[in-house]
Coordinates of C-alpha atoms in Angstrom, one line a residue:
Chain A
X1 CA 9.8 30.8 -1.2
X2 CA 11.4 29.4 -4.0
X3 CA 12.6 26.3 -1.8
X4 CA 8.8 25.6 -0.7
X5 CA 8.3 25.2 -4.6
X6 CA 10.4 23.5 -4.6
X7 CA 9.5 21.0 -2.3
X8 CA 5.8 20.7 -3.5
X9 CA 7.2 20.0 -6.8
X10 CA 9.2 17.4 -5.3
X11 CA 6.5 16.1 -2.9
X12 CA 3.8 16.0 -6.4
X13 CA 5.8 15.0 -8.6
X14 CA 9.2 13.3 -8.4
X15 CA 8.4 11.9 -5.6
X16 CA 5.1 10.8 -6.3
X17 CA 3.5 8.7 -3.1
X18 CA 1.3 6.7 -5.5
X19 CA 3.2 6.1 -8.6
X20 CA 7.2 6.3 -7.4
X21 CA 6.6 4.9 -3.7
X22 CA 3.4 2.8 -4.2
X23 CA 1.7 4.3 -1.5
X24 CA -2.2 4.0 -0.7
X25 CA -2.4 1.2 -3.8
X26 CA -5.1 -0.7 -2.6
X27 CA -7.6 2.4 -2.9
X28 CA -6.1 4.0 -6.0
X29 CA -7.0 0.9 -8.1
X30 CA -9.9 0.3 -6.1
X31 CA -11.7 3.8 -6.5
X32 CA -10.1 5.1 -9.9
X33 CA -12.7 2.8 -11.9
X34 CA -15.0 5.9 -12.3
X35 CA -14.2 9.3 -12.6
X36 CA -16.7 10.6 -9.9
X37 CA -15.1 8.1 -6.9
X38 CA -11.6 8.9 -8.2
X39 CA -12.3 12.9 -7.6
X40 CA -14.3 11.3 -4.2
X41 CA -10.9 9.4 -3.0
X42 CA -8.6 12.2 -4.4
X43 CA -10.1 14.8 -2.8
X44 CA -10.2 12.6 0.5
X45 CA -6.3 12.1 0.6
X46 CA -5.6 15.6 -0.5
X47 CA -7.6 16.9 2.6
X48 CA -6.4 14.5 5.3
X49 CA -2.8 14.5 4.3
X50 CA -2.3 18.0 4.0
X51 CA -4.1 18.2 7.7
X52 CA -2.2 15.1 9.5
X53 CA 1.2 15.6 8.2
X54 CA 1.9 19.1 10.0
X55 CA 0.0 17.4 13.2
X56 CA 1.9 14.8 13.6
X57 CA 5.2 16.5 13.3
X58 CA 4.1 18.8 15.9
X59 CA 3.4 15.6 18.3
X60 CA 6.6 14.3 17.0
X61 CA 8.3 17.4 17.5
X62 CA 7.4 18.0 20.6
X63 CA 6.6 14.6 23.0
X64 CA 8.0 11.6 21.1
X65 CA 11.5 12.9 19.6
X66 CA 14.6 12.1 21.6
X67 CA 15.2 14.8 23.9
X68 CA 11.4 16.6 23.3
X69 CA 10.2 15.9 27.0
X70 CA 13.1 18.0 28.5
X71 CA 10.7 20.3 29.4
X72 CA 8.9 18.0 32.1
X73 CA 12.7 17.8 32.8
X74 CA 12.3 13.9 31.8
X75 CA 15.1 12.8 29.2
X76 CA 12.9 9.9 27.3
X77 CA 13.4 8.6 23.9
X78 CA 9.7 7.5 22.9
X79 CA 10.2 8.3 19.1
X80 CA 9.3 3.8 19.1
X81 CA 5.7 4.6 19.6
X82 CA 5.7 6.9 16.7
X83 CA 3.5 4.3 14.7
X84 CA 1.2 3.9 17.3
X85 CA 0.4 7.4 17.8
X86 CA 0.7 8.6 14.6
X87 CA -2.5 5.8 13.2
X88 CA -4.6 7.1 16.5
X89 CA -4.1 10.6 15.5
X90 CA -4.9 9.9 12.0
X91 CA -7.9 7.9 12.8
X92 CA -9.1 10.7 15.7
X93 CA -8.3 13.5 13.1
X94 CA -11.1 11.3 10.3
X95 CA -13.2 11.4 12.7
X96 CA -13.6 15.0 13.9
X97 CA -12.6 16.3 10.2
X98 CA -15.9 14.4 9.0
X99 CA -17.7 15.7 11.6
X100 CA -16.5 18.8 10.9
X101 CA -17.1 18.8 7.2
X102 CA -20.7 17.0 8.0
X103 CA -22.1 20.1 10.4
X104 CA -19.9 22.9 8.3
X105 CA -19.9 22.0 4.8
X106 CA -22.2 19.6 4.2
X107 CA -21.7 19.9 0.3
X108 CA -17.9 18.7 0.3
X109 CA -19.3 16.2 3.1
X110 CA -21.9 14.3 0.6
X111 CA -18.9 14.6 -1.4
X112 CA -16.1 13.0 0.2
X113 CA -18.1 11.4 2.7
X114 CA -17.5 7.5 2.4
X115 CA -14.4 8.0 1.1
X116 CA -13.1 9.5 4.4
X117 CA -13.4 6.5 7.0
X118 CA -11.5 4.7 4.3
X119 CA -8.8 7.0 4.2
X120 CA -7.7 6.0 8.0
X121 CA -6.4 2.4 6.4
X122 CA -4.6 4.1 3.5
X123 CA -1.0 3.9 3.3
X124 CA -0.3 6.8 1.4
X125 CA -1.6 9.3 5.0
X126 CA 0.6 7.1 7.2
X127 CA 3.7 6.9 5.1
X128 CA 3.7 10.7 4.6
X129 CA 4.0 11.1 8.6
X130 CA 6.8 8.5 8.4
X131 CA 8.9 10.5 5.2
X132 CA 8.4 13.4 7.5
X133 CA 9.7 11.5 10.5
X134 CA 12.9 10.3 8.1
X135 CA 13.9 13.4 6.4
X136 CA 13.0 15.5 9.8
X137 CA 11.2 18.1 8.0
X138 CA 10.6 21.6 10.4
X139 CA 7.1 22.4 10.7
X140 CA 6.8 24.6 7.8
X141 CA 8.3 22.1 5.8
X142 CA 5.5 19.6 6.8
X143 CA 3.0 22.2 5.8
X144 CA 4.3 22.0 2.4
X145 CA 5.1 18.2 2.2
X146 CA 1.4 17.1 3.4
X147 CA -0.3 19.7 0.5
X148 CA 2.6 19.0 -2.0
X149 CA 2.2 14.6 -1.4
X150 CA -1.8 14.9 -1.2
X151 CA -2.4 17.0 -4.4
X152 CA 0.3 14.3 -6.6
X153 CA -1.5 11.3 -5.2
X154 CA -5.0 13.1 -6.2
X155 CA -3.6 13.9 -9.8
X156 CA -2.4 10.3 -10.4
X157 CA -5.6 8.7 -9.2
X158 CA -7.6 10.9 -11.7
X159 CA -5.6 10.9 -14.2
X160 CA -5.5 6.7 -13.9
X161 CA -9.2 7.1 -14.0
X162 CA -9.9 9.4 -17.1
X163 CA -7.6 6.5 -19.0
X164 CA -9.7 3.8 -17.6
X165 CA -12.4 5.4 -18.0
X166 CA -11.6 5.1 -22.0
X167 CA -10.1 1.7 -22.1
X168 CA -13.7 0.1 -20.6
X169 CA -14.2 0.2 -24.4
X170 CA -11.1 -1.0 -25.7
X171 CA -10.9 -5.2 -26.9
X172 CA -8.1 -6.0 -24.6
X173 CA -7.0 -10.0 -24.1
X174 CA -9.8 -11.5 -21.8
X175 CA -7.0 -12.3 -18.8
X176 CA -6.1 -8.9 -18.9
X177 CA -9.5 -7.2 -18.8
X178 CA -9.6 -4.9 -16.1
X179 CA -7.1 -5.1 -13.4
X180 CA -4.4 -6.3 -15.2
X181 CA -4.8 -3.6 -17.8
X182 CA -5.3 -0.8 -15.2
X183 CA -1.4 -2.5 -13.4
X184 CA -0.1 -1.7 -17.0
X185 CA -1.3 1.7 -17.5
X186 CA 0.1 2.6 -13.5
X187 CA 3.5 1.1 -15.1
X188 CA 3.2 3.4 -17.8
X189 CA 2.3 6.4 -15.8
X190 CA 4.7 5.6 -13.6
X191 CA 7.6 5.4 -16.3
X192 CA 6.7 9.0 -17.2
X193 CA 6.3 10.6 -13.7
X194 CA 10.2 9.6 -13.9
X195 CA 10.6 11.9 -16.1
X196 CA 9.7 14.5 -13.5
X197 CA 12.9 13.5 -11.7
X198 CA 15.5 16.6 -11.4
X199 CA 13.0 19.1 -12.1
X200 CA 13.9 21.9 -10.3
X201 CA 12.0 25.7 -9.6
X202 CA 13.9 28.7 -9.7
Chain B
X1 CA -6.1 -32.3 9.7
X2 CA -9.5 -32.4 8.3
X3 CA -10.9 -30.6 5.1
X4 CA -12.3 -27.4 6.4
X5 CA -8.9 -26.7 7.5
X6 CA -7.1 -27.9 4.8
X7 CA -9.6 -25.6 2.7
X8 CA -8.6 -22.8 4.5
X9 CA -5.0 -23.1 4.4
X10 CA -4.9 -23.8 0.3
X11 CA -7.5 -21.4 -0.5
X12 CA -5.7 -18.1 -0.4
X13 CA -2.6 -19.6 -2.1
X14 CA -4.5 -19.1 -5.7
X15 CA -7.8 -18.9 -5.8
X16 CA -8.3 -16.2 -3.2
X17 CA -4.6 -14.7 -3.7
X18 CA -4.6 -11.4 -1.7
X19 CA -2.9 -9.7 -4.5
X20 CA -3.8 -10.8 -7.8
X21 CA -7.2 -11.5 -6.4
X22 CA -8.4 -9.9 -3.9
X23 CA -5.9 -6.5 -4.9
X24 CA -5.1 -6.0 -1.1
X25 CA -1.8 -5.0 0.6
X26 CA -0.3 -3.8 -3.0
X27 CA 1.5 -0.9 -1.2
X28 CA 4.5 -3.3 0.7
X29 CA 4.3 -5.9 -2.5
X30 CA 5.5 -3.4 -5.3
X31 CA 8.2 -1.4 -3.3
X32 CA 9.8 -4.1 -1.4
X33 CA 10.6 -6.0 -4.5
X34 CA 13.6 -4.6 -5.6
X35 CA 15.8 -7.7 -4.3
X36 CA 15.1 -10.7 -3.5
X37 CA 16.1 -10.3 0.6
X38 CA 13.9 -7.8 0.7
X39 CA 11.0 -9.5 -0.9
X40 CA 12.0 -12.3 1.5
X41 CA 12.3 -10.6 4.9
X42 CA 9.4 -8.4 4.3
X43 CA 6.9 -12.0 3.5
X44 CA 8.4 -13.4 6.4
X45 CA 7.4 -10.1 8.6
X46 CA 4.3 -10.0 7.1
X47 CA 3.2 -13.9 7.6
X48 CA 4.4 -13.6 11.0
X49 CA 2.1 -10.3 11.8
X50 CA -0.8 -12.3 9.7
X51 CA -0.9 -15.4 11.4
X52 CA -0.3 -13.5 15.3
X53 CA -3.4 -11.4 14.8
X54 CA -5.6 -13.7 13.4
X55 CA -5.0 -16.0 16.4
X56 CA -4.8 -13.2 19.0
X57 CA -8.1 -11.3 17.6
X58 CA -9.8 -14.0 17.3
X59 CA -8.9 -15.7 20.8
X60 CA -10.5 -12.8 22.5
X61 CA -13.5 -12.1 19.5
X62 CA -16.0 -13.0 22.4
X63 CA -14.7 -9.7 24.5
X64 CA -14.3 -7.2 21.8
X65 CA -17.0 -4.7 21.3
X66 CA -18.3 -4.3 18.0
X67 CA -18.8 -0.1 18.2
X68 CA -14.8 -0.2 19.0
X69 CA -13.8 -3.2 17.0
X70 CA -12.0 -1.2 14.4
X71 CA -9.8 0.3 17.4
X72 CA -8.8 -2.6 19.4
X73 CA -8.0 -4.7 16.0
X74 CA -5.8 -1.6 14.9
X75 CA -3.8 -1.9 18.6
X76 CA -2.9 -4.8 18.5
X77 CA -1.7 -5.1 14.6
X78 CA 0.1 -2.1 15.6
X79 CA 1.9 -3.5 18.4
X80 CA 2.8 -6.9 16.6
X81 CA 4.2 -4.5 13.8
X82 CA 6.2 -2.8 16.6
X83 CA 7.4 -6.0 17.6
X84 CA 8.7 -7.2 14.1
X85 CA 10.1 -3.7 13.8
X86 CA 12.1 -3.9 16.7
X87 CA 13.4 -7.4 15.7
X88 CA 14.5 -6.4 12.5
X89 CA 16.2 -3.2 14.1
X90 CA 18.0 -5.4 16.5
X91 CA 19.1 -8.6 14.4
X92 CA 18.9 -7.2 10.1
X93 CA 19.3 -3.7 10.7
X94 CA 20.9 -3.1 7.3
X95 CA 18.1 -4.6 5.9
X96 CA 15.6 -2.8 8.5
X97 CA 17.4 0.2 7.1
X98 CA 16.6 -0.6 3.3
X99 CA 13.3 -1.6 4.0
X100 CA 12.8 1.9 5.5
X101 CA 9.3 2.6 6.3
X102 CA 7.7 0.3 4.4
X103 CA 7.9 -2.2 8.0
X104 CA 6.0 0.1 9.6
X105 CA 3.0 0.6 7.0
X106 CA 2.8 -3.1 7.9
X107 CA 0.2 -1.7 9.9
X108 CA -2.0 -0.2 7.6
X109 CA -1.4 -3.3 4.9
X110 CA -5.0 -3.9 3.9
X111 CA -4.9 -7.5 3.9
X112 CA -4.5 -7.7 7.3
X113 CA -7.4 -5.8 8.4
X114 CA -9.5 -7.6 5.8
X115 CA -8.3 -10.6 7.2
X116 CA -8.9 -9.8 10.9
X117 CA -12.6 -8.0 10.2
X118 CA -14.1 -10.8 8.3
X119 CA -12.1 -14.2 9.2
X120 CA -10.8 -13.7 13.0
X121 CA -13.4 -12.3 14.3
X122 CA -15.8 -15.4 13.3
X123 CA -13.7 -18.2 13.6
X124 CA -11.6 -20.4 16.0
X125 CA -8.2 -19.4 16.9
X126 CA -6.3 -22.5 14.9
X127 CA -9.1 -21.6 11.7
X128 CA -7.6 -18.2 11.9
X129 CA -3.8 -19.5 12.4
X130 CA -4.1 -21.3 9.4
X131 CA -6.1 -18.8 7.3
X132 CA -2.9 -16.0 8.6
X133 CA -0.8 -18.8 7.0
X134 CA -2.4 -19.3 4.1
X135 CA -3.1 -15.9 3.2
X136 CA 0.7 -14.9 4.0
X137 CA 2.3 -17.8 2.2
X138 CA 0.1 -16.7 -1.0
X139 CA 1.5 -13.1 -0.2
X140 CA 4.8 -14.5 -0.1
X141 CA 5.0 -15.9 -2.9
X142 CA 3.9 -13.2 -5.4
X143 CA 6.6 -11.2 -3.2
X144 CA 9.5 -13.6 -4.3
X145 CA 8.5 -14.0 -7.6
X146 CA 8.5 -10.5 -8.4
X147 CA 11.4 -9.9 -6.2
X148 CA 13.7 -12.5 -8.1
X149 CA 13.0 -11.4 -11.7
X150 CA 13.3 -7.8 -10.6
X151 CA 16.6 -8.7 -8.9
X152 CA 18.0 -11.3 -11.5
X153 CA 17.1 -9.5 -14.5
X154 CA 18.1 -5.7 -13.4
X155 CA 21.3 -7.0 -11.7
X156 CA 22.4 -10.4 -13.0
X157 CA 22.5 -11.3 -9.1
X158 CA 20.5 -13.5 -6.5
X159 CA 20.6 -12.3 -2.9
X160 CA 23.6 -11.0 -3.8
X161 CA 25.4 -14.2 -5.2
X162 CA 26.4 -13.9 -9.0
X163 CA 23.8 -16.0 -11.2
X164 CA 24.4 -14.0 -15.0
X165 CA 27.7 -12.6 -15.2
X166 CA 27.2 -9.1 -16.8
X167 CA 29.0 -7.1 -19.6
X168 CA 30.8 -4.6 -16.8
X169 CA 32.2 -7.6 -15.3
X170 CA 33.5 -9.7 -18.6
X171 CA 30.6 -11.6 -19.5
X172 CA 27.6 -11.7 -21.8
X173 CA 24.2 -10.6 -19.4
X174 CA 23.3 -7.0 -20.2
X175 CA 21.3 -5.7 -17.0
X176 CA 17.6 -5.0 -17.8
X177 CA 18.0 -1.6 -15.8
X178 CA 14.0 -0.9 -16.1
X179 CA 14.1 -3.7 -13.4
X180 CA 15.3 -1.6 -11.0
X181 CA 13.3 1.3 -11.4
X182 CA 9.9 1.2 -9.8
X183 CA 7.2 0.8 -13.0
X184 CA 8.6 -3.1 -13.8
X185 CA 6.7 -4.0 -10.3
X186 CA 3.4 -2.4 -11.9
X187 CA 4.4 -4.6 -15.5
X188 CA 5.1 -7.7 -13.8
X189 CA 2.1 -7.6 -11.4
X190 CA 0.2 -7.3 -14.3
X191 CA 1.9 -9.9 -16.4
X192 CA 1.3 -12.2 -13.2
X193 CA -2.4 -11.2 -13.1
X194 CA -2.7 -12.2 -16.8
X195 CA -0.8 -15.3 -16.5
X196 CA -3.2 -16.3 -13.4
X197 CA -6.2 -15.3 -15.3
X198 CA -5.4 -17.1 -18.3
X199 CA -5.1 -20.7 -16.3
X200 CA -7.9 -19.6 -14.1
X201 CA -10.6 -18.3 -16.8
X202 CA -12.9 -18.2 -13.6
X203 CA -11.2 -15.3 -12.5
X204 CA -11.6 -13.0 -16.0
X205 CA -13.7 -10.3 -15.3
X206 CA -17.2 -9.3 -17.2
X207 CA -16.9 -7.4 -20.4
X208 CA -18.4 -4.1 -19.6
X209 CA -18.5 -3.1 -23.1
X210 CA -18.9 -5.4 -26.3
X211 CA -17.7 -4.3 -30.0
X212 CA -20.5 -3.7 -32.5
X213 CA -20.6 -6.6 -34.7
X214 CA -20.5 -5.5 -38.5
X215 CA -23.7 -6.3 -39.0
X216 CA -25.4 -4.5 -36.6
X217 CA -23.6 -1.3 -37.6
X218 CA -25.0 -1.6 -41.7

């Protein structure tokens, strides 16, 4: 238990997929403008990552890894399509998860809903798949890394919007109005998610 | 060369940069910086994957149908990143490995989808070439930029070659260690985006808010 803490304290914090390994920029200074599309996006990210993470590691685990096709009594090494199947997975999973969400919960759909499609070109889902490809996380790990990486890239995408949110008001130099402000403030968020680093649970 | 094309290849350099402009493809940018052969390697991989789809997507735009446009334009960035990842395996693989995953999120780099949903698929094959080039050379350059003041101020070192001899090794250049870490790519980014803004005032965005003058407060 504790070392599952562990990791999700890792996976949210230290290792932050937005702020420590820029992950999934494009949308996180796109969206976090306004509070409402930076809950829309998070909430988006959270969902998808925690869902496509454990998937792929499955399909990982068992048909692409060296050795995983011993079963069909086929020794293959396809672990080099691992990009290509992991974005049509992703992009299949959007798809049915919306429809899911649209026929199921149709409150969380109006919700999330446009952010969703979007999320299938975000960095931050593919890149967890890959982390869990490069530190060969067990299945149970990748439970825990996709919820753990998910809820730290929601939190710094809100959190980047409450601040903006403030500084719309703030007389900043006219170059630096807007995007160059909100680059700043991700530095400075950034410098103190470092501070998370060596945190430890138990 | 005539001046449509020209336009197109000089465009993206500043006015349309993908990153300081069009805030695309940010992921690779900020966390391949570190050195400069990274910053390098990963513009060069980048261009090459940039100017390859434009000119492949749009050579069969004709045959691609729009309900599944998303998914064929997705294969075949894909399998060009495979390409350059196999490349780099086989002739940098050191650098392959410090580049770790960050080659393969070529493939969901922003700018390239941007650039193959709303330039390849309306316009000729050598128009999209030279748009892939332009936009990657603009890429590129941000890359280096940031790549060597990260590298020569954190280290004192230029692709690995000596430039400011530090304090460690006898000589006066105290490493700015911030350099290293990953916020300086968010600083100088924005420092760039200031810099741009200030020599391009066309660029500055709206106020959305204005001060009450003193007046209007009594």
């Amino acid at each position: 238990m504790t070392e599952a803490a562990n990791l999700f304290v890792q996976a949210a914090l230290v290792e932050n997929l937005a702020l420590s390994f820029f992950l999934g920029l494009c949308m996180f200074f796109a969206t976090s403008r306004r509070m409402e599309t930076a809950l829309g996006m998070g909430g988006a990210v959270f969902l998808v990552l925690a869902v496509s993470v454990p998937l792929n590691n499955v399909i990982y685990t068992q048909l692409l890894r060296p050795g995983a096709l011993a079963w069909l009594g086929l020794d293959a090494d396809l672990s080099f399509l691992r990009l290509i199947s992991f974005i049509g997975i992703i992009a299949a999973m959007v798809q049915m998860l919306e429809m899911t969400l649209e026929r199921h919960l149709p409150v969380l759909h109006n919700a999330l809903g446009i952010y969703l499609p979007m999320v299938t070109v975000n960095c931050a889902i593919l890149g967890g798949s890959l982390f869990m490809v490069e530190r060969s996380y067990t299945f149970g790990e990748s439970v825990v890394y996709g919820f753990g990486s998910g809820f730290g890239w929601a939190l710094a995408i809100v959190a980047l919007a409450g601040i903006q949110d403030r500084l719309k008001y703030s007389d900043a130099p006219e170059g630096l109005r807007g995007m160059g402000l909100a680059f700043m403030v991700a530095g400075l968020m950034s410098l103190a998610f470092l501070s998370f680093s060596g945190l430890r649970i138990g | 060369m005539n001046d449509e094309r020209i336009r197109t290849l000089m465009n993206p350099l500043i006015n349309e940069n993908a990153i300081t402009v069009q805030i695309l493809g940010l992921c690779i940018a900020l966390a391949v910086t570190k050195t400069l052969a990274t910053a390098l390697v990963m513009s060069a991989a980048v261009m090459a994957v940039l100017v390859l789809s434009g000119s492949v997507i749009s050579f069969i735009r004709h045959h691609i149908p729009r309900s599944i446009r998303l998914i064929v334009q997705l294969t075949i960035i894909a399998s060009l990143v495979i390409v350059v990842d196999q490349v780099l395996r086989a002739y940098a693989f050191e650098l392959s490995k410090q580049l770790s995953v960050f080659v393969g999120l070529i493939v969901t780099n922003c700018l390239i989808f941007s650039r193959a949903e709303t330039f390849a698929m309306n316009n000729r094959v050598v128009l999209s070439a030279l748009d892939g080039l332009g936009n990657g050379l603009g890429y590129g350059a941000i890359l280096v930029m940031v790549g060597t003041v990260r590298e020569l101020l954190g280290t004192g070192k230029l692709l690995g070659e000596t430039v400011l001899l530090t304090t460690t090794e006898g000589g006066w250049f105290q490493p700015f260690t911030l350099m290293l870490l990953p916020p300086s790519a968010f600083f100088l980014i924005g420092l760039l985006i200031w810099g741009i803004r200030t020599w391009k005032t066309a660029q500055v965005e709206p106020r959305e808010y204005l001060a009450a003058q003193p007046e209007e407060v009594r």
